[in-house]
């Protein structure tokens, strides 16, 4: 055997041995992270506070400010290297007195239906609006129906989420245009208001709010927009089939104010080897105002904070600088995400990795990744490490809205993918509350995120 | 190129083409099964009836008989080839008047705690029993403590389910000996009763019942056994730390009666090519009496029935005879499972496959399999077909209690494995009710089962 071959064999054996030791060490670290989260976790206790002591925290509200102060305080108590607030101006929209609506089948004969204003909507005129309803399944239909039949009426968008789409986020993507652009489009055809079927796969009585946009409409052309519960939508649709002349009355006094000062909350563990390489983990601190935002996105906030705590608990000192970011204003503006990325760019900070949890606190299944082939291959090689935790899903796809603006060549953007089947039962609705979150599922998510970050910190971004 | 090589290449290409066509056909069939279950499923409606119109259905109860009659009626309405009842004698145990218990810190100063009799327990004497408590973490400790310190006392088994075990069924397996054998063991040391920490990972106020056995104890040596809620257990444990002399009072008037007549409910689609090869799909029709048994195992019943309905709906005619079996008495005797296997053996029926759903109606993750290497390999080759449905888990392991007695060489036994994180929040407790089941999750499970059976029917058991 030639010396070259002997050296080669020796090199291969060493590498193999190194890989085995590394893999064993990684297994042990992951086990520690999961055990600590499940046996001695803080995520659930934090979520209890954020959900029950603070509650819904729409951007620009007093509650959002309380959440900022709470986040800063909790991060400081973790004893990490730095904690600061990053100023950002955010929109302020208020719901006002609770909305109401009814279907009127003949003068004075009415049936109440559950509605809520969409975020950003203008109010109705005082006392509400009442008009005939024209039901459509999507934006395209408006043109076919034509201005003559739409003018002066309320457009009712009633295309449901598709139940046969397995990934509920895909089903959501398939109808959210009705909510986001429905009013702007209907206004062009002379509608005086729109109601949109809630983005919910269940039949129930909760209207689901969410962001909408008037595009470039003039203020005077804007028309009020509300969501109606899925059961309300079915009722209205069936009544319209019996009598196309039934009227719909809705009263809303929501309002948009001047932008106000708010903050992203940021904490950092400075890296021991590569302090100038930044890895972000985060969620969004704001929520809609109807529930207490436990799944969207209280879960992501407390899981992100737990990642840093778990590192400290198990004594892991990251090589790279790990930042937890509680982004402000994901729901109706994304101002926090944009601001964070802008400041990072202005300062020339080298962000190599970002992970967001904003898909609910359900049993984690894996991650979706926006990254290059080398990093994706590296992630695939970690699959065996995650098998004991039933984490199987590592796929190309979107990451998270708040971290999206950070995107650049060579960077890894990742989103935690929990089981999504129940997410839209709660999303943006009054029942998105603490009791809808299971402690273990939340804790498993936090440990899964910490494990993923640990591996990227240890092996680096390719 | 020799003629042999040309033939070989042609053969390989044909096989490849055949495999591709098959795989395409399978993809289409699976899509149909999932779509039908999600868009036009019956499982949820059936579960609503079984849970809300019938309710808890402990073996030997009037409700169990109502469930038998309902099951037979529904199967007949499916229009399948055969439906029949298979007689089986089952135990009859009744809870009697609701149990109660309290901790007494000084005479007359009491704190109520939630308890329930374990299934099969003898009652307390009239008016209840009251005694000092000795807390242990398991059966082993009794010997160390010794008869002198146990005699005349109530033994309190307080080993919790391990939160850091990812698979909750494993954590359950790690402490259920306390419930099953705790009374038999404690009686040998002179205890006058036992209370067992509920097999529940959450802290709440629900006591969880379940089967227990006195082994070969004489009737006169049997002592009453009850479960205490996890919060009750923590309270009692903390009180014992403050004062080891606190007393525990418990009153139960449960009773075991003579065995009574009941039935397995069976439906069959006779196979078109191999009618003498039987494939079973089932769950158990009985439940505990505290909740309405929606997860355990109403879900398994309606999913199994849905498998046959889905085959009919999509026009799939099985090659083999497919039987749905609603087993009676899984919870406290397994008489139905044993009877079915015995009759199959007596009749020389060739059972090649059995699938049970008895792990709750949660999002399906895959299957555990008890089968030979060839069949396991075949299952692995189907993984890509299941990927669009996020079904990843195919592992060796247990299948289901009711189908266990069918086990024989060359047969495939399988168990549906749903996400298990929340299962023990509800298992055998008052909160195992219809509202704890999510429609989509239930329907996804039914479609996953149907898909698996379709593939085994089409390609056969190796």
Short mmCIF file of C-alpha atoms in Angstrom, two decimals, chain A:
data_model
loop_
_atom_site.label_atom_id
_atom_site.label_comp_id
_atom_site.label_asym_id
_atom_site.label_seq_id
_atom_site.Cartn_x
_atom_site.Cartn_y
_atom_site.Cartn_z
CA UNK A 1 0.00 0.00 0.00
CA UNK A 2 1.46 3.33 -0.98
CA UNK A 3 2.03 5.99 1.63
CA UNK A 4 -0.44 8.26 -0.15
CA UNK A 5 -3.19 5.70 0.20
CA UNK A 6 -2.37 5.13 3.85
CA UNK A 7 -2.54 8.85 4.50
CA UNK A 8 -5.81 9.05 2.62
CA UNK A 9 -7.34 6.21 4.62
CA UNK A 10 -6.13 7.78 7.83
CA UNK A 11 -7.61 11.12 6.81
CA UNK A 12 -10.95 9.52 5.97
CA UNK A 13 -11.01 7.62 9.26
CA UNK A 14 -10.20 10.79 11.20
CA UNK A 15 -12.90 12.72 9.44
CA UNK A 16 -15.34 9.93 10.09
CA UNK A 17 -14.37 9.81 13.74
CA UNK A 18 -14.66 13.58 13.97
CA UNK A 19 -18.08 13.43 12.34
CA UNK A 20 -19.20 10.71 14.72
CA UNK A 21 -18.03 12.60 17.78
CA UNK A 22 -19.68 15.74 16.52
CA UNK A 23 -22.90 13.91 15.87
CA UNK A 24 -22.84 12.37 19.33
CA UNK A 25 -22.18 15.76 20.92
CA UNK A 26 -25.02 17.23 18.88
CA UNK A 27 -27.38 14.48 19.97
CA UNK A 28 -26.55 15.19 23.57
CA UNK A 29 -27.00 18.93 23.13
CA UNK A 30 -30.37 18.50 21.43
CA UNK A 31 -31.51 16.18 24.19
CA UNK A 32 -30.50 18.80 26.78
CA UNK A 33 -32.39 21.52 24.92
CA UNK A 34 -35.57 19.44 24.64
CA UNK A 35 -35.38 18.18 28.22
CA UNK A 36 -34.86 21.68 29.58
CA UNK A 37 -37.73 23.08 27.57
CA UNK A 38 -40.11 20.27 28.59
CA UNK A 39 -39.09 19.88 32.23
CA UNK A 40 -38.06 23.37 33.16
CA UNK A 41 -39.39 25.61 30.42
CA UNK A 42 -40.46 29.22 30.77
CA UNK A 43 -42.30 29.68 27.47
CA UNK A 44 -45.74 28.73 28.78
CA UNK A 45 -45.47 30.91 31.88
CA UNK A 46 -44.38 33.85 29.74
CA UNK A 47 -47.25 33.28 27.34
CA UNK A 48 -49.68 33.19 30.25
CA UNK A 49 -48.48 36.65 31.25
CA UNK A 50 -48.44 38.12 27.76
CA UNK A 51 -51.88 36.69 26.92
CA UNK A 52 -53.72 37.05 30.18
CA UNK A 53 -52.07 40.01 31.90
CA UNK A 54 -51.55 42.06 28.75
CA UNK A 55 -53.84 40.61 26.08
CA UNK A 56 -54.51 41.78 22.53
CA UNK A 57 -51.87 44.33 21.49
CA UNK A 58 -52.59 45.98 18.21
CA UNK A 59 -49.85 48.32 16.96
CA UNK A 60 -50.12 51.76 18.42
CA UNK A 61 -52.27 50.68 21.36
CA UNK A 62 -51.52 51.06 25.04
CA UNK A 63 -51.36 47.27 25.26
CA UNK A 64 -48.70 47.14 22.56
CA UNK A 65 -46.66 49.57 24.64
CA UNK A 66 -47.20 47.39 27.72
CA UNK A 67 -45.97 44.42 25.71
CA UNK A 68 -42.84 46.34 24.68
CA UNK A 69 -42.06 47.17 28.30
CA UNK A 70 -42.74 43.60 29.41
CA UNK A 71 -40.51 42.20 26.65
CA UNK A 72 -37.65 44.51 27.57
CA UNK A 73 -37.98 43.63 31.26
CA UNK A 74 -38.04 39.87 30.63
CA UNK A 75 -35.04 39.99 28.32
CA UNK A 76 -33.10 41.98 30.91
CA UNK A 77 -33.96 39.38 33.51
CA UNK A 78 -32.41 36.71 31.29
CA UNK A 79 -29.04 38.30 31.96
CA UNK A 80 -27.97 38.35 28.32
CA UNK A 81 -25.32 40.72 26.97
CA UNK A 82 -27.47 43.52 25.55
CA UNK A 83 -31.10 44.53 25.52
CA UNK A 84 -32.46 47.55 23.69
CA UNK A 85 -35.49 49.09 22.08
CA UNK A 86 -35.36 50.02 18.42
CA UNK A 87 -37.72 52.92 17.65
CA UNK A 88 -40.17 52.51 14.81
CA UNK A 89 -43.22 54.55 13.80
CA UNK A 90 -46.32 52.40 13.43
CA UNK A 91 -49.87 52.83 12.15
CA UNK A 92 -52.62 53.27 14.67
CA UNK A 93 -56.08 51.98 13.85
CA UNK A 94 -58.83 51.51 16.39
CA UNK A 95 -61.96 49.40 16.18
CA UNK A 96 -64.13 51.75 18.20
CA UNK A 97 -67.46 50.60 19.59
CA UNK A 98 -68.19 46.96 18.73
CA UNK A 99 -69.48 46.55 15.21
CA UNK A 100 -72.83 44.99 14.46
CA UNK A 101 -74.68 43.81 11.42
CA UNK A 102 -77.93 42.19 10.47
CA UNK A 103 -79.72 40.76 7.49
CA UNK A 104 -83.09 42.39 6.83
CA UNK A 105 -85.52 40.18 4.94
CA UNK A 106 -88.38 42.69 5.13
CA UNK A 107 -88.54 46.07 6.84
CA UNK A 108 -87.99 45.48 10.56
CA UNK A 109 -87.50 41.71 10.24
CA UNK A 110 -83.83 41.18 10.97
CA UNK A 111 -81.30 38.47 11.82
CA UNK A 112 -78.06 39.42 13.54
CA UNK A 113 -74.82 38.06 12.15
CA UNK A 114 -71.32 38.21 13.69
CA UNK A 115 -69.02 40.68 11.93
CA UNK A 116 -65.87 42.65 12.63
CA UNK A 117 -64.19 45.49 10.79
CA UNK A 118 -61.11 44.56 8.79
CA UNK A 119 -57.95 46.24 10.01
CA UNK A 120 -57.51 49.57 8.29
CA UNK A 121 -61.10 49.92 7.18
CA UNK A 122 -62.87 53.25 7.17
CA UNK A 123 -66.03 53.43 9.29
CA UNK A 124 -69.55 53.32 7.96
CA UNK A 125 -71.48 56.56 8.04
CA UNK A 126 -73.00 57.26 11.46
CA UNK A 127 -75.86 54.86 12.08
CA UNK A 128 -74.44 52.40 9.57
CA UNK A 129 -75.11 51.54 5.97
CA UNK A 130 -77.88 49.39 4.56
CA UNK A 131 -78.04 48.05 1.04
CA UNK A 132 -78.71 45.07 -1.16
CA UNK A 133 -76.02 42.47 -1.35
CA UNK A 134 -74.28 40.97 -4.32
CA UNK A 135 -72.46 37.71 -3.63
CA UNK A 136 -69.27 36.85 -5.50
CA UNK A 137 -66.63 34.16 -5.24
CA UNK A 138 -63.71 36.40 -6.01
CA UNK A 139 -62.33 39.65 -7.38
CA UNK A 140 -62.54 38.49 -11.01
CA UNK A 141 -66.30 38.24 -10.90
CA UNK A 142 -66.77 41.96 -10.41
CA UNK A 143 -65.87 42.82 -13.99
CA UNK A 144 -68.22 40.18 -15.37
CA UNK A 145 -71.09 41.43 -13.25
CA UNK A 146 -70.40 45.03 -14.20
CA UNK A 147 -70.83 48.39 -12.55
CA UNK A 148 -74.58 48.64 -13.18
CA UNK A 149 -75.38 45.67 -10.98
CA UNK A 150 -72.82 46.51 -8.29
CA UNK A 151 -73.33 50.25 -7.84
CA UNK A 152 -74.88 51.18 -4.51
CA UNK A 153 -74.71 47.63 -3.19
CA UNK A 154 -72.59 45.77 -0.64
CA UNK A 155 -70.28 43.21 -2.24
CA UNK A 156 -70.15 39.91 -0.34
CA UNK A 157 -66.97 37.92 -1.02
CA UNK A 158 -67.77 34.33 -0.17
CA UNK A 159 -65.06 32.09 -1.59
CA UNK A 160 -64.23 29.67 1.24
CA UNK A 161 -60.82 28.29 2.14
CA UNK A 162 -60.39 25.03 0.25
CA UNK A 163 -60.78 22.13 2.68
CA UNK A 164 -58.98 19.68 0.40
CA UNK A 165 -55.72 21.62 0.53
CA UNK A 166 -53.62 19.86 3.15
CA UNK A 167 -51.41 22.82 4.13
CA UNK A 168 -53.89 25.30 5.54
CA UNK A 169 -51.55 28.22 4.84
CA UNK A 170 -51.88 27.36 1.16
CA UNK A 171 -55.66 27.38 1.46
CA UNK A 172 -55.40 30.77 3.19
CA UNK A 173 -53.22 32.08 0.39
CA UNK A 174 -55.94 30.96 -2.00
CA UNK A 175 -58.57 33.35 -0.67
CA UNK A 176 -56.94 36.13 1.29
CA UNK A 177 -57.01 38.42 -1.76
CA UNK A 178 -60.72 38.90 -1.06
CA UNK A 179 -59.88 40.34 2.34
CA UNK A 180 -56.84 42.34 1.34
CA UNK A 181 -58.01 43.89 -1.93
CA UNK A 182 -61.75 43.25 -1.91
CA UNK A 183 -62.77 46.76 -0.83
CA UNK A 184 -60.39 48.56 -3.21
CA UNK A 185 -61.70 46.54 -6.15
CA UNK A 186 -65.38 46.74 -5.24
CA UNK A 187 -65.16 50.51 -4.73
CA UNK A 188 -64.09 50.86 -8.38
CA UNK A 189 -67.44 49.32 -9.35
CA UNK A 190 -69.45 51.65 -7.15
CA UNK A 191 -70.02 49.32 -4.18
CA UNK A 192 -70.74 51.11 -0.89
CA UNK A 193 -69.18 48.43 1.33
CA UNK A 194 -67.81 44.90 1.38
CA UNK A 195 -68.21 41.92 3.66
CA UNK A 196 -65.77 39.06 3.41
CA UNK A 197 -66.19 35.46 4.51
CA UNK A 198 -63.81 34.81 7.40
CA UNK A 199 -60.60 32.96 6.54
CA UNK A 200 -61.57 29.96 8.67
CA UNK A 201 -61.97 26.30 7.72
CA UNK A 202 -64.44 25.65 10.53
CA UNK A 203 -68.07 26.60 10.66
CA UNK A 204 -68.45 28.82 13.70
CA UNK A 205 -69.55 32.22 14.94
CA UNK A 206 -66.19 34.01 15.06
CA UNK A 207 -65.48 36.73 12.53
CA UNK A 208 -61.76 36.85 11.67
CA UNK A 209 -60.18 40.24 11.10
CA UNK A 210 -56.93 40.93 9.24
CA UNK A 211 -55.15 43.51 7.16
CA UNK A 212 -56.72 45.12 4.09
CA UNK A 213 -55.55 47.82 1.73
CA UNK A 214 -57.30 50.46 -0.34
CA UNK A 215 -54.38 50.54 -2.77
CA UNK A 216 -54.23 53.99 -4.34
CA UNK A 217 -57.89 54.91 -3.79
CA UNK A 218 -58.60 58.48 -2.79
CA UNK A 219 -59.88 58.88 0.76
CA UNK A 220 -63.31 59.88 -0.50
CA UNK A 221 -63.58 56.66 -2.51
CA UNK A 222 -62.83 54.30 0.37
CA UNK A 223 -65.66 52.02 1.47
CA UNK A 224 -66.01 50.11 4.75
CA UNK A 225 -64.92 46.47 4.85
CA UNK A 226 -65.84 43.82 7.40
CA UNK A 227 -65.41 40.10 7.93
CA UNK A 228 -68.41 37.90 8.61
CA UNK A 229 -68.19 34.57 10.47
CA UNK A 230 -68.33 31.40 8.36
CA UNK A 231 -71.76 30.50 9.74
CA UNK A 232 -72.94 34.05 9.12
CA UNK A 233 -71.63 33.82 5.55
CA UNK A 234 -73.50 30.56 4.94
CA UNK A 235 -76.66 32.05 6.38
CA UNK A 236 -76.44 35.16 4.24
CA UNK A 237 -75.70 33.12 1.13
CA UNK A 238 -78.67 30.85 1.70
CA UNK A 239 -80.95 33.83 2.34
CA UNK A 240 -79.79 35.47 -0.89
CA UNK A 241 -80.72 32.30 -2.75
CA UNK A 242 -84.23 32.51 -1.35
CA UNK A 243 -84.54 36.23 -1.94
CA UNK A 244 -81.89 38.26 -3.79
CA UNK A 245 -83.44 41.47 -2.45
CA UNK A 246 -82.63 40.98 1.22
CA UNK A 247 -80.69 43.87 2.66
CA UNK A 248 -77.62 43.96 4.81
CA UNK A 249 -77.05 46.53 7.51
CA UNK A 250 -73.68 47.13 9.09
CA UNK A 251 -72.43 49.67 11.55
CA UNK A 252 -68.73 50.28 12.25
CA UNK A 253 -66.91 53.20 13.77
CA UNK A 254 -63.29 52.22 13.37
CA UNK A 255 -60.71 54.91 12.70
CA UNK A 256 -57.17 55.46 11.48
CA UNK A 257 -55.06 57.90 13.48
CA UNK A 258 -51.67 59.45 12.95
CA UNK A 259 -48.71 57.09 13.14
CA UNK A 260 -47.29 56.70 16.63
CA UNK A 261 -43.97 55.82 18.16
CA UNK A 262 -43.35 52.18 19.00
CA UNK A 263 -40.43 49.78 19.22
CA UNK A 264 -38.87 46.50 18.25
CA UNK A 265 -37.49 44.82 21.36
CA UNK A 266 -34.05 43.29 20.86
CA UNK A 267 -31.81 41.15 23.03
CA UNK A 268 -28.37 39.80 22.17
CA UNK A 269 -25.90 37.17 23.27
CA UNK A 270 -22.62 38.34 21.74
CA UNK A 271 -20.80 35.63 19.81
CA UNK A 272 -17.61 34.17 21.28
CA UNK A 273 -15.83 33.57 17.95
CA UNK A 274 -17.65 35.52 15.27
CA UNK A 275 -19.38 38.38 17.08
CA UNK A 276 -19.89 40.23 13.80
CA UNK A 277 -22.01 37.42 12.34
CA UNK A 278 -25.59 37.84 13.45
CA UNK A 279 -28.24 35.17 13.82
CA UNK A 280 -31.77 36.35 14.49
CA UNK A 281 -34.66 34.49 16.10
CA UNK A 282 -37.99 36.20 16.50
CA UNK A 283 -41.69 36.60 16.20
CA UNK A 284 -44.01 39.58 16.25
CA UNK A 285 -45.08 41.28 19.42
CA UNK A 286 -48.15 43.00 18.05
CA UNK A 287 -51.39 41.10 17.54
CA UNK A 288 -54.90 41.83 16.42
CA UNK A 289 -57.23 43.23 19.03
CA UNK A 290 -59.98 40.59 19.11
CA UNK A 291 -58.37 37.76 21.07
CA UNK A 292 -55.17 37.89 23.07
CA UNK A 293 -52.93 36.78 20.22
CA UNK A 294 -51.68 33.63 21.93
CA UNK A 295 -51.03 31.69 18.74
CA UNK A 296 -50.50 34.77 16.57
CA UNK A 297 -47.91 35.49 17.66
CA UNK A 298 -47.50 35.28 21.41
CA UNK A 299 -46.23 31.75 20.85
CA UNK A 300 -43.48 32.95 18.53
CA UNK A 301 -42.39 35.63 21.00
CA UNK A 302 -42.05 33.33 23.99
CA UNK A 303 -40.45 30.55 21.94
CA UNK A 304 -37.86 32.97 20.58
CA UNK A 305 -37.05 34.27 24.05
CA UNK A 306 -36.87 30.66 25.26
CA UNK A 307 -34.20 29.86 22.65
CA UNK A 308 -31.80 32.28 24.34
CA UNK A 309 -32.76 31.09 27.80
CA UNK A 310 -32.23 27.45 26.82
CA UNK A 311 -28.73 28.26 25.53
CA UNK A 312 -27.93 29.86 28.86
CA UNK A 313 -29.53 27.05 30.87
CA UNK A 314 -27.50 24.32 29.20
CA UNK A 315 -24.36 26.46 29.21
CA UNK A 316 -24.03 26.79 25.46
CA UNK A 317 -22.02 29.84 24.43
CA UNK A 318 -22.82 30.69 20.82
CA UNK A 319 -19.93 31.38 18.44
CA UNK A 320 -22.02 33.92 16.59
CA UNK A 321 -24.05 36.80 17.96
CA UNK A 322 -27.57 35.58 18.61
CA UNK A 323 -30.30 38.19 18.59
CA UNK A 324 -33.85 37.72 19.66
CA UNK A 325 -36.13 40.28 18.03
CA UNK A 326 -39.71 40.99 19.04
CA UNK A 327 -40.89 42.70 15.87
CA UNK A 328 -43.59 45.35 16.12
CA UNK A 329 -46.42 45.75 13.61
CA UNK A 330 -46.32 42.59 11.53
CA UNK A 331 -50.11 42.52 11.32
CA UNK A 332 -50.84 45.82 9.68
CA UNK A 333 -47.71 47.35 8.26
CA UNK A 334 -44.59 45.24 8.79
CA UNK A 335 -42.90 48.42 9.94
CA UNK A 336 -40.83 46.60 12.59
CA UNK A 337 -39.44 44.05 10.16
CA UNK A 338 -38.58 46.73 7.63
CA UNK A 339 -36.99 48.96 10.25
CA UNK A 340 -34.84 46.18 11.67
CA UNK A 341 -33.53 45.30 8.19
CA UNK A 342 -32.90 48.95 7.34
CA UNK A 343 -30.90 49.60 10.50
CA UNK A 344 -28.93 46.37 9.96
CA UNK A 345 -28.10 47.51 6.44
CA UNK A 346 -27.21 51.05 7.52
CA UNK A 347 -24.86 49.68 10.17
CA UNK A 348 -23.38 47.12 7.79
CA UNK A 349 -24.26 44.28 10.14
CA UNK A 350 -23.60 40.89 8.61
CA UNK A 351 -26.76 38.85 9.19
CA UNK A 352 -26.19 35.23 8.22
CA UNK A 353 -29.30 33.54 9.57
CA UNK A 354 -32.83 34.41 10.66
CA UNK A 355 -35.58 32.20 12.04
CA UNK A 356 -39.17 33.24 12.66
CA UNK A 357 -41.94 31.46 14.50
CA UNK A 358 -45.26 32.88 13.34
CA UNK A 359 -47.43 29.88 12.50
CA UNK A 360 -48.90 29.11 15.91
CA UNK A 361 -47.79 27.22 18.99
CA UNK A 362 -48.77 23.78 17.70
CA UNK A 363 -46.70 20.58 17.57
CA UNK A 364 -43.61 21.42 15.49
CA UNK A 365 -43.10 19.43 12.30
CA UNK A 366 -39.97 21.11 10.94
CA UNK A 367 -38.83 24.14 9.01
CA UNK A 368 -39.35 25.82 5.69
CA UNK A 369 -36.20 27.34 4.30
CA UNK A 370 -35.22 30.12 1.97
CA UNK A 371 -31.52 29.39 1.37
CA UNK A 372 -28.96 28.17 -1.14
CA UNK A 373 -28.33 24.54 -2.11
CA UNK A 374 -25.31 24.10 0.17
CA UNK A 375 -27.18 25.18 3.25
CA UNK A 376 -30.17 23.12 2.28
CA UNK A 377 -27.92 20.08 1.93
CA UNK A 378 -26.39 20.77 5.31
CA UNK A 379 -29.87 20.89 6.86
CA UNK A 380 -30.75 17.55 5.24
CA UNK A 381 -27.70 16.02 6.90
CA UNK A 382 -29.12 17.00 10.30
CA UNK A 383 -32.36 15.07 9.79
CA UNK A 384 -31.26 12.08 11.87
CA UNK A 385 -30.61 14.40 14.82
CA UNK A 386 -34.22 15.53 14.75
CA UNK A 387 -35.83 12.12 14.30
CA UNK A 388 -36.18 11.36 18.03
CA UNK A 389 -38.28 14.52 18.28
CA UNK A 390 -40.54 13.58 15.37
CA UNK A 391 -39.28 16.55 13.36
CA UNK A 392 -39.38 15.40 9.76
CA UNK A 393 -40.16 18.38 7.59
CA UNK A 394 -37.34 20.39 6.01
CA UNK A 395 -38.43 21.94 2.76
CA UNK A 396 -37.79 24.92 0.55
CA UNK A 397 -40.41 27.59 1.01
CA UNK A 398 -41.20 30.86 2.74
CA UNK A 399 -39.77 31.79 6.13
CA UNK A 400 -41.49 34.64 7.98
CA UNK A 401 -42.87 38.07 7.16
CA UNK A 402 -40.75 40.01 9.67
CA UNK A 403 -37.43 38.50 8.64
CA UNK A 404 -38.20 38.70 4.92
CA UNK A 405 -36.72 42.22 4.54
CA UNK A 406 -33.33 40.89 5.75
CA UNK A 407 -33.05 38.61 2.74
CA UNK A 408 -29.75 38.68 0.87
CA UNK A 409 -27.48 36.33 -1.04
CA UNK A 410 -26.02 33.50 1.01
CA UNK A 411 -28.21 34.10 4.04
CA UNK A 412 -30.44 31.42 5.55
CA UNK A 413 -34.03 32.42 6.30
CA UNK A 414 -36.14 29.85 8.09
CA UNK A 415 -39.68 29.51 9.42
CA UNK A 416 -40.82 27.09 12.08
CA UNK A 417 -43.54 24.84 10.61
CA UNK A 418 -45.91 23.56 13.26
CA UNK A 419 -48.90 21.37 12.49
CA UNK A 420 -51.22 23.80 10.70
CA UNK A 421 -54.58 22.04 10.84
CA UNK A 422 -56.07 24.11 13.66
CA UNK A 423 -54.27 27.40 13.03
CA UNK A 424 -57.08 29.08 11.09
CA UNK A 425 -59.63 28.05 13.71
CA UNK A 426 -58.11 30.84 15.81
CA UNK A 427 -56.25 33.16 13.44
CA UNK A 428 -57.17 36.87 13.98
CA UNK A 429 -60.28 35.94 15.94
CA UNK A 430 -61.61 36.31 19.45
CA UNK A 431 -60.82 32.69 20.30
CA UNK A 432 -57.06 33.06 19.76
CA UNK A 433 -56.51 32.86 23.49
CA UNK A 434 -54.14 31.23 25.95
CA UNK A 435 -56.32 28.16 26.53
CA UNK A 436 -55.98 27.28 22.83
CA UNK A 437 -52.25 26.67 23.31
CA UNK A 438 -50.98 23.35 24.63
CA UNK A 439 -47.98 23.63 26.95
CA UNK A 440 -46.04 20.66 25.55
CA UNK A 441 -46.64 21.66 21.94
CA UNK A 442 -45.36 25.16 22.65
CA UNK A 443 -42.31 23.82 24.49
CA UNK A 444 -41.48 21.32 21.75
CA UNK A 445 -41.50 24.21 19.28
CA UNK A 446 -39.08 26.25 21.39
CA UNK A 447 -36.69 23.31 21.75
CA UNK A 448 -36.85 22.60 18.02
CA UNK A 449 -35.96 26.21 17.23
CA UNK A 450 -33.11 26.21 19.74
CA UNK A 451 -31.75 22.97 18.27
CA UNK A 452 -31.82 24.34 14.74
CA UNK A 453 -30.05 27.54 15.78
CA UNK A 454 -27.47 25.61 17.76
CA UNK A 455 -26.57 23.57 14.68
CA UNK A 456 -26.33 26.61 12.42
CA UNK A 457 -24.26 28.43 15.00
CA UNK A 458 -21.92 25.48 15.42
CA UNK A 459 -21.45 24.59 11.76
CA UNK A 460 -22.00 28.01 10.24
CA UNK A 461 -23.80 29.19 7.17
CA UNK A 462 -22.32 28.00 3.86
#
